[in-house]
Amino acid sequence: QSALTQPASVSGSPGQSITISCTGTSSDVGNYNLVSWYQQHPGKAPKLIISEVSKRPSGISYRFSGSKSDNTASLTISGVQGEDEADYYCCSYAGSTTHVVFGGGTKLTVL
Amino acid sequence: EVQLLESGGGLVQPGGSLRLSCTASGFTFSTYAMSWVRQAPGKGLEWVSSINAGGTNIKYPDSVKGRFTISRDDSKNTLYLQMNSLGAEDTAVYYCARDRGFGWYFDLWGRGTLVTVSS
């Protein structure tokens, strides 16, 4: 069982917006603005798409955005495209003892 | 080109040992924290270990503490993971990742190396 809870799957039609939630606790997501999101296509390495809750690294599409409220972080993909079909993982810093926790991952299907 | 390249994976018997390496290029390796993250077949990502720049602060989850040892050789731009007392639960693709802020986020990943623990 992963420390952060994500839905196992989400789906959307091209052009729609989808949101993936990531629920943690007051010891991780709720206590630090250090939630990151990763996109992973089959057989490929994960790729950073959001850091520090809502920052987009250079080269990442503006269609990806992140936010956080209390113990839940969210990743929104606006105008979903076929190339967005992948697994998405959230991750949070969790303090000096636990250090880092990942979510279980969400499979995005573009209909 | 900025990249990370893992090596050292393979088939090992239960109870055995293996050492993974990750060679960095295209950036000043010594100034970054580094981490290992693994992914069991068909499963999600699991953080395995982190080491800060300078190697003075090291972290492990309970699942590998006492069995795995992370280290770095800045003169060789290389990160290591020594894995002992391996079990079937350690079968996974092991990724090396550049770690920003020591656990804040991972901004560069290698392609991974597969470790299979089986008799």
PDB file of C-alpha atoms in Angstrom:
ATOM      1  CA  GLN A   1       0.000   0.000   0.000  1.00  0.00           C
ATOM      2  CA  SER A   2       1.446   3.336  -1.094  1.00  0.00           C
ATOM      3  CA  ALA A   3       1.799   6.229   1.297  1.00  0.00           C
ATOM      4  CA  LEU A   4      -0.038   8.620  -1.031  1.00  0.00           C
ATOM      5  CA  THR A   5      -3.428   7.658  -2.466  1.00  0.00           C
ATOM      6  CA  GLN A   6      -4.198   8.138  -6.146  1.00  0.00           C
ATOM      7  CA  PRO A   7      -7.085   6.796  -8.225  1.00  0.00           C
ATOM      8  CA  ALA A   8      -6.004   3.736 -10.157  1.00  0.00           C
ATOM      9  CA  SER A   9      -7.333   5.096 -13.421  1.00  0.00           C
ATOM     10  CA  VAL A  10      -8.886   8.114 -15.064  1.00  0.00           C
ATOM     11  CA  SER A  11     -10.034   8.667 -18.607  1.00  0.00           C
ATOM     12  CA  GLY A  12     -11.018  11.494 -20.864  1.00  0.00           C
ATOM     13  CA  SER A  13     -11.750  12.325 -24.464  1.00  0.00           C
ATOM     14  CA  PRO A  14      -9.359  14.461 -26.501  1.00  0.00           C
ATOM     15  CA  GLY A  15      -9.778  18.109 -25.628  1.00  0.00           C
ATOM     16  CA  GLN A  16     -11.322  17.477 -22.231  1.00  0.00           C
ATOM     17  CA  SER A  17      -9.686  18.370 -18.943  1.00  0.00           C
ATOM     18  CA  ILE A  18      -8.908  15.709 -16.380  1.00  0.00           C
ATOM     19  CA  THR A  19      -7.743  15.921 -12.785  1.00  0.00           C
ATOM     20  CA  ILE A  20      -5.797  13.349 -10.801  1.00  0.00           C
ATOM     21  CA  SER A  21      -5.876  13.578  -7.027  1.00  0.00           C
ATOM     22  CA  CYS A  22      -3.135  12.614  -4.603  1.00  0.00           C
ATOM     23  CA  THR A  23      -4.097  12.330  -0.956  1.00  0.00           C
ATOM     24  CA  GLY A  24      -1.551  12.201   1.812  1.00  0.00           C
ATOM     25  CA  THR A  25      -1.424  13.330   5.405  1.00  0.00           C
ATOM     26  CA  SER A  26      -0.380  16.302   7.496  1.00  0.00           C
ATOM     27  CA  SER A  27       3.071  14.685   7.687  1.00  0.00           C
ATOM     28  CA  ASP A  28       3.744  14.875   3.981  1.00  0.00           C
ATOM     29  CA  VAL A  29       1.488  16.609   1.436  1.00  0.00           C
ATOM     30  CA  GLY A  30      -0.145  18.827   4.023  1.00  0.00           C
ATOM     31  CA  ASN A  31       3.064  19.937   5.672  1.00  0.00           C
ATOM     32  CA  TYR A  32       5.311  20.779   2.714  1.00  0.00           C
ATOM     33  CA  ASN A  33       4.889  22.532  -0.604  1.00  0.00           C
ATOM     34  CA  LEU A  34       7.078  19.808  -2.087  1.00  0.00           C
ATOM     35  CA  VAL A  35       4.692  17.715  -4.138  1.00  0.00           C
ATOM     36  CA  SER A  36       5.955  16.608  -7.530  1.00  0.00           C
ATOM     37  CA  TRP A  37       4.342  14.759 -10.412  1.00  0.00           C
ATOM     38  CA  TYR A  38       5.879  12.342 -12.902  1.00  0.00           C
ATOM     39  CA  GLN A  39       4.660  11.035 -16.245  1.00  0.00           C
ATOM     40  CA  GLN A  40       5.695   7.561 -17.325  1.00  0.00           C
ATOM     41  CA  HIS A  41       5.013   6.031 -20.723  1.00  0.00           C
ATOM     42  CA  PRO A  42       5.197   2.221 -21.039  1.00  0.00           C
ATOM     43  CA  GLY A  43       8.762   0.946 -20.951  1.00  0.00           C
ATOM     44  CA  LYS A  44      10.167   4.409 -20.329  1.00  0.00           C
ATOM     45  CA  ALA A  45      11.681   6.191 -17.368  1.00  0.00           C
ATOM     46  CA  PRO A  46       9.543   8.606 -15.348  1.00  0.00           C
ATOM     47  CA  LYS A  47       9.665  12.266 -16.370  1.00  0.00           C
ATOM     48  CA  LEU A  48       9.196  15.235 -14.067  1.00  0.00           C
ATOM     49  CA  ILE A  49       6.218  17.344 -15.132  1.00  0.00           C
ATOM     50  CA  ILE A  50       5.439  19.346 -11.970  1.00  0.00           C
ATOM     51  CA  SER A  51       7.679  20.257  -9.042  1.00  0.00           C
ATOM     52  CA  GLU A  52       6.967  22.077  -5.775  1.00  0.00           C
ATOM     53  CA  VAL A  53       3.177  21.684  -6.163  1.00  0.00           C
ATOM     54  CA  SER A  54       2.729  23.846  -9.252  1.00  0.00           C
ATOM     55  CA  LYS A  55       6.017  24.609 -11.013  1.00  0.00           C
ATOM     56  CA  ARG A  56       6.426  23.403 -14.584  1.00  0.00           C
ATOM     57  CA  PRO A  57       9.971  22.534 -15.670  1.00  0.00           C
ATOM     58  CA  SER A  58      11.244  23.947 -18.910  1.00  0.00           C
ATOM     59  CA  GLY A  59       9.778  22.158 -21.901  1.00  0.00           C
ATOM     60  CA  ILE A  60       6.662  20.883 -20.151  1.00  0.00           C
ATOM     61  CA  SER A  61       3.402  21.866 -21.794  1.00  0.00           C
ATOM     62  CA  TYR A  62       1.288  24.600 -20.210  1.00  0.00           C
ATOM     63  CA  ARG A  63      -1.567  22.072 -20.350  1.00  0.00           C
ATOM     64  CA  PHE A  64      -0.141  20.483 -17.190  1.00  0.00           C
ATOM     65  CA  SER A  65      -0.828  22.265 -13.918  1.00  0.00           C
ATOM     66  CA  GLY A  66      -0.651  21.387 -10.240  1.00  0.00           C
ATOM     67  CA  SER A  67      -2.297  22.567  -7.065  1.00  0.00           C
ATOM     68  CA  LYS A  68      -2.725  21.606  -3.430  1.00  0.00           C
ATOM     69  CA  SER A  69      -5.356  21.987  -0.741  1.00  0.00           C
ATOM     70  CA  ASP A  70      -4.677  20.700   2.756  1.00  0.00           C
ATOM     71  CA  ASN A  71      -3.565  17.062   2.452  1.00  0.00           C
ATOM     72  CA  THR A  72      -4.569  16.619  -1.187  1.00  0.00           C
ATOM     73  CA  ALA A  73      -2.593  17.600  -4.262  1.00  0.00           C
ATOM     74  CA  SER A  74      -3.987  17.587  -7.768  1.00  0.00           C
ATOM     75  CA  LEU A  75      -2.652  17.362 -11.290  1.00  0.00           C
ATOM     76  CA  THR A  76      -4.820  18.827 -14.044  1.00  0.00           C
ATOM     77  CA  ILE A  77      -4.277  18.191 -17.725  1.00  0.00           C
ATOM     78  CA  SER A  78      -6.162  20.646 -19.879  1.00  0.00           C
ATOM     79  CA  GLY A  79      -7.092  19.665 -23.397  1.00  0.00           C
ATOM     80  CA  VAL A  80      -6.015  16.049 -23.067  1.00  0.00           C
ATOM     81  CA  GLN A  81      -4.226  14.658 -26.108  1.00  0.00           C
ATOM     82  CA  GLY A  82      -3.440  11.132 -27.193  1.00  0.00           C
ATOM     83  CA  GLU A  83       0.221  11.567 -26.278  1.00  0.00           C
ATOM     84  CA  ASP A  84      -0.819  12.195 -22.671  1.00  0.00           C
ATOM     85  CA  GLU A  85      -1.908   8.585 -22.268  1.00  0.00           C
ATOM     86  CA  ALA A  86       0.514   7.331 -19.617  1.00  0.00           C
ATOM     87  CA  ASP A  87       0.900   6.554 -15.930  1.00  0.00           C
ATOM     88  CA  TYR A  88       1.131   9.492 -13.547  1.00  0.00           C
ATOM     89  CA  TYR A  89       2.739   9.422 -10.107  1.00  0.00           C
ATOM     90  CA  CYS A  90       2.667  11.969  -7.330  1.00  0.00           C
ATOM     91  CA  CYS A  91       5.465  12.251  -4.810  1.00  0.00           C
ATOM     92  CA  SER A  92       5.953  14.275  -1.652  1.00  0.00           C
ATOM     93  CA  TYR A  93       8.767  15.149   0.688  1.00  0.00           C
ATOM     94  CA  ALA A  94       7.814  13.718   4.076  1.00  0.00           C
ATOM     95  CA  GLY A  95      10.308  15.091   6.551  1.00  0.00           C
ATOM     96  CA  SER A  96      13.711  14.001   7.786  1.00  0.00           C
ATOM     97  CA  THR A  97      12.610  10.540   8.955  1.00  0.00           C
ATOM     98  CA  THR A  98      10.352   9.216   6.190  1.00  0.00           C
ATOM     99  CA  HIS A  99      12.011  11.456   3.595  1.00  0.00           C
ATOM    100  CA  VAL A 100      10.095  10.656   0.387  1.00  0.00           C
ATOM    101  CA  VAL A 101       6.757   8.985  -0.412  1.00  0.00           C
ATOM    102  CA  PHE A 102       5.172   8.132  -3.747  1.00  0.00           C
ATOM    103  CA  GLY A 103       1.593   7.592  -4.773  1.00  0.00           C
ATOM    104  CA  GLY A 104       0.503   4.311  -6.278  1.00  0.00           C
ATOM    105  CA  GLY A 105       0.100   5.779  -9.731  1.00  0.00           C
ATOM    106  CA  THR A 106      -2.828   6.626 -11.999  1.00  0.00           C
ATOM    107  CA  LYS A 107      -3.282   5.291 -15.500  1.00  0.00           C
ATOM    108  CA  LEU A 108      -4.671   7.911 -17.862  1.00  0.00           C
ATOM    109  CA  THR A 109      -6.605   6.571 -20.820  1.00  0.00           C
ATOM    110  CA  VAL A 110      -7.466   8.913 -23.670  1.00  0.00           C
ATOM    111  CA  LEU A 111     -10.697   7.680 -25.196  1.00  0.00           C
TER     112      LEU A 111
ATOM    113  CA  GLU B   1      24.210  15.838 -23.108  1.00  0.00           C
ATOM    114  CA  VAL B   2      22.841  15.743 -19.590  1.00  0.00           C
ATOM    115  CA  GLN B   3      22.172  12.112 -18.719  1.00  0.00           C
ATOM    116  CA  LEU B   4      22.331   9.280 -16.219  1.00  0.00           C
ATOM    117  CA  LEU B   5      23.232   5.728 -17.185  1.00  0.00           C
ATOM    118  CA  GLU B   6      22.644   2.802 -14.854  1.00  0.00           C
ATOM    119  CA  SER B   7      24.427  -0.527 -15.030  1.00  0.00           C
ATOM    120  CA  GLY B   8      24.992  -3.642 -12.960  1.00  0.00           C
ATOM    121  CA  GLY B   9      21.553  -5.204 -13.027  1.00  0.00           C
ATOM    122  CA  GLY B  10      20.981  -8.869 -13.697  1.00  0.00           C
ATOM    123  CA  LEU B  11      19.801 -12.169 -12.300  1.00  0.00           C
ATOM    124  CA  VAL B  12      20.799 -12.973  -8.727  1.00  0.00           C
ATOM    125  CA  GLN B  13      19.788 -15.778  -6.392  1.00  0.00           C
ATOM    126  CA  PRO B  14      17.806 -15.099  -3.214  1.00  0.00           C
ATOM    127  CA  GLY B  15      20.155 -14.061  -0.451  1.00  0.00           C
ATOM    128  CA  GLY B  16      22.698 -12.818  -2.934  1.00  0.00           C
ATOM    129  CA  SER B  17      24.269  -9.426  -3.526  1.00  0.00           C
ATOM    130  CA  LEU B  18      24.554  -7.002  -6.412  1.00  0.00           C
ATOM    131  CA  ARG B  19      26.073  -3.568  -6.914  1.00  0.00           C
ATOM    132  CA  LEU B  20      24.421  -1.063  -9.212  1.00  0.00           C
ATOM    133  CA  SER B  21      26.222   1.899 -10.735  1.00  0.00           C
ATOM    134  CA  CYS B  22      24.925   5.137 -12.209  1.00  0.00           C
ATOM    135  CA  THR B  23      27.271   7.278 -14.278  1.00  0.00           C
ATOM    136  CA  ALA B  24      26.378  10.928 -14.712  1.00  0.00           C
ATOM    137  CA  SER B  25      27.398  13.214 -17.548  1.00  0.00           C
ATOM    138  CA  GLY B  26      26.669  16.729 -18.742  1.00  0.00           C
ATOM    139  CA  PHE B  27      26.349  18.351 -15.308  1.00  0.00           C
ATOM    140  CA  THR B  28      28.413  18.929 -12.172  1.00  0.00           C
ATOM    141  CA  PHE B  29      27.619  15.660 -10.400  1.00  0.00           C
ATOM    142  CA  SER B  30      29.297  16.583  -7.120  1.00  0.00           C
ATOM    143  CA  THR B  31      26.916  19.475  -6.454  1.00  0.00           C
ATOM    144  CA  TYR B  32      23.721  17.412  -6.583  1.00  0.00           C
ATOM    145  CA  ALA B  33      21.970  15.020  -4.234  1.00  0.00           C
ATOM    146  CA  MET B  34      21.187  11.708  -5.898  1.00  0.00           C
ATOM    147  CA  SER B  35      18.635   8.971  -5.338  1.00  0.00           C
ATOM    148  CA  TRP B  36      17.597   5.490  -6.332  1.00  0.00           C
ATOM    149  CA  VAL B  37      13.967   4.703  -7.126  1.00  0.00           C
ATOM    150  CA  ARG B  38      12.698   1.257  -8.100  1.00  0.00           C
ATOM    151  CA  GLN B  39       9.670  -0.156  -9.853  1.00  0.00           C
ATOM    152  CA  ALA B  40       8.614  -3.761  -9.484  1.00  0.00           C
ATOM    153  CA  PRO B  41       7.096  -5.346 -12.611  1.00  0.00           C
ATOM    154  CA  GLY B  42       3.650  -3.882 -13.198  1.00  0.00           C
ATOM    155  CA  LYS B  43       3.828  -1.844  -9.989  1.00  0.00           C
ATOM    156  CA  GLY B  44       4.382   1.755  -8.963  1.00  0.00           C
ATOM    157  CA  LEU B  45       7.456   3.739  -8.047  1.00  0.00           C
ATOM    158  CA  GLU B  46       9.172   3.174  -4.710  1.00  0.00           C
ATOM    159  CA  TRP B  47      11.890   5.403  -3.289  1.00  0.00           C
ATOM    160  CA  VAL B  48      14.936   3.320  -2.296  1.00  0.00           C
ATOM    161  CA  SER B  49      17.674   5.640  -1.093  1.00  0.00           C
ATOM    162  CA  SER B  50      19.066   9.178  -1.219  1.00  0.00           C
ATOM    163  CA  ILE B  51      22.482  10.717  -0.647  1.00  0.00           C
ATOM    164  CA  ASN B  52      23.180  14.426  -0.423  1.00  0.00           C
ATOM    165  CA  ALA B  53      25.923  16.312  -2.194  1.00  0.00           C
ATOM    166  CA  GLY B  54      29.079  15.504  -0.263  1.00  0.00           C
ATOM    167  CA  GLY B  55      27.712  12.169   0.937  1.00  0.00           C
ATOM    168  CA  THR B  56      27.219  13.253   4.549  1.00  0.00           C
ATOM    169  CA  ASN B  57      23.462  12.615   4.747  1.00  0.00           C
ATOM    170  CA  ILE B  58      21.927   9.311   3.651  1.00  0.00           C
ATOM    171  CA  LYS B  59      18.349   8.082   3.820  1.00  0.00           C
ATOM    172  CA  TYR B  60      16.630   4.705   3.349  1.00  0.00           C
ATOM    173  CA  PRO B  61      13.071   3.442   3.764  1.00  0.00           C
ATOM    174  CA  ASP B  62      12.557   0.608   6.246  1.00  0.00           C
ATOM    175  CA  SER B  63      12.102  -1.863   3.379  1.00  0.00           C
ATOM    176  CA  VAL B  64      15.816  -1.738   2.487  1.00  0.00           C
ATOM    177  CA  LYS B  65      17.472  -0.308   5.599  1.00  0.00           C
ATOM    178  CA  GLY B  66      20.296  -2.519   6.771  1.00  0.00           C
ATOM    179  CA  ARG B  67      20.491  -4.359   3.432  1.00  0.00           C
ATOM    180  CA  PHE B  68      21.197  -1.605   0.889  1.00  0.00           C
ATOM    181  CA  THR B  69      24.008   0.944   0.942  1.00  0.00           C
ATOM    182  CA  ILE B  70      24.140   4.030  -1.238  1.00  0.00           C
ATOM    183  CA  SER B  71      27.437   5.744  -1.968  1.00  0.00           C
ATOM    184  CA  ARG B  72      29.012   8.092  -4.479  1.00  0.00           C
ATOM    185  CA  ASP B  73      32.400   8.704  -6.049  1.00  0.00           C
ATOM    186  CA  ASP B  74      32.447  12.295  -7.232  1.00  0.00           C
ATOM    187  CA  SER B  75      35.827  11.799  -8.932  1.00  0.00           C
ATOM    188  CA  LYS B  76      34.146   9.266 -11.215  1.00  0.00           C
ATOM    189  CA  ASN B  77      30.754  11.018 -11.459  1.00  0.00           C
ATOM    190  CA  THR B  78      29.233   7.773 -10.282  1.00  0.00           C
ATOM    191  CA  LEU B  79      26.508   6.779  -7.840  1.00  0.00           C
ATOM    192  CA  TYR B  80      26.349   3.279  -6.393  1.00  0.00           C
ATOM    193  CA  LEU B  81      23.825   1.023  -4.706  1.00  0.00           C
ATOM    194  CA  GLN B  82      25.161  -2.030  -2.904  1.00  0.00           C
ATOM    195  CA  MET B  83      22.323  -4.500  -2.382  1.00  0.00           C
ATOM    196  CA  ASN B  84      22.728  -7.426   0.020  1.00  0.00           C
ATOM    197  CA  SER B  85      20.393 -10.166   1.291  1.00  0.00           C
ATOM    198  CA  LEU B  86      18.244  -9.816  -1.784  1.00  0.00           C
ATOM    199  CA  GLY B  87      14.771 -11.312  -1.877  1.00  0.00           C
ATOM    200  CA  ALA B  88      12.094 -11.755  -4.513  1.00  0.00           C
ATOM    201  CA  GLU B  89      10.506  -8.506  -3.323  1.00  0.00           C
ATOM    202  CA  ASP B  90      13.565  -6.638  -4.554  1.00  0.00           C
ATOM    203  CA  THR B  91      12.951  -7.645  -8.173  1.00  0.00           C
ATOM    204  CA  ALA B  92      12.465  -4.364 -10.014  1.00  0.00           C
ATOM    205  CA  VAL B  93      13.822  -1.867 -12.460  1.00  0.00           C
ATOM    206  CA  TYR B  94      16.136   0.410 -10.511  1.00  0.00           C
ATOM    207  CA  TYR B  95      16.319   4.034 -11.614  1.00  0.00           C
ATOM    208  CA  CYS B  96      18.979   6.533 -10.711  1.00  0.00           C
ATOM    209  CA  ALA B  97      17.636  10.075 -10.339  1.00  0.00           C
ATOM    210  CA  ARG B  98      19.040  13.528  -9.779  1.00  0.00           C
ATOM    211  CA  ASP B  99      17.560  14.814  -6.563  1.00  0.00           C
ATOM    212  CA  ARG B 100      16.845  18.508  -6.141  1.00  0.00           C
ATOM    213  CA  GLY B 101      16.834  19.767  -2.587  1.00  0.00           C
ATOM    214  CA  PHE B 102      17.446  16.294  -1.128  1.00  0.00           C
ATOM    215  CA  GLY B 103      14.029  14.737  -1.457  1.00  0.00           C
ATOM    216  CA  TRP B 104      12.172  17.698  -2.936  1.00  0.00           C
ATOM    217  CA  TYR B 105      11.854  16.314  -6.469  1.00  0.00           C
ATOM    218  CA  PHE B 106      13.700  14.268  -9.086  1.00  0.00           C
ATOM    219  CA  ASP B 107      14.414  16.229 -12.252  1.00  0.00           C
ATOM    220  CA  LEU B 108      16.577  13.821 -14.249  1.00  0.00           C
ATOM    221  CA  TRP B 109      16.182  10.052 -14.520  1.00  0.00           C
ATOM    222  CA  GLY B 110      18.228   7.282 -16.044  1.00  0.00           C
ATOM    223  CA  ARG B 111      16.732   4.551 -18.206  1.00  0.00           C
ATOM    224  CA  GLY B 112      16.923   2.017 -15.402  1.00  0.00           C
ATOM    225  CA  THR B 113      18.528  -1.367 -14.874  1.00  0.00           C
ATOM    226  CA  LEU B 114      16.582  -4.543 -14.192  1.00  0.00           C
ATOM    227  CA  VAL B 115      17.343  -6.621 -11.117  1.00  0.00           C
ATOM    228  CA  THR B 116      15.769 -10.067 -10.977  1.00  0.00           C
ATOM    229  CA  VAL B 117      15.998 -12.105  -7.800  1.00  0.00           C
ATOM    230  CA  SER B 118      15.201 -15.718  -8.519  1.00  0.00           C
ATOM    231  CA  SER B 119      16.577 -19.199  -8.065  1.00  0.00           C
TER     232      SER B 119
END
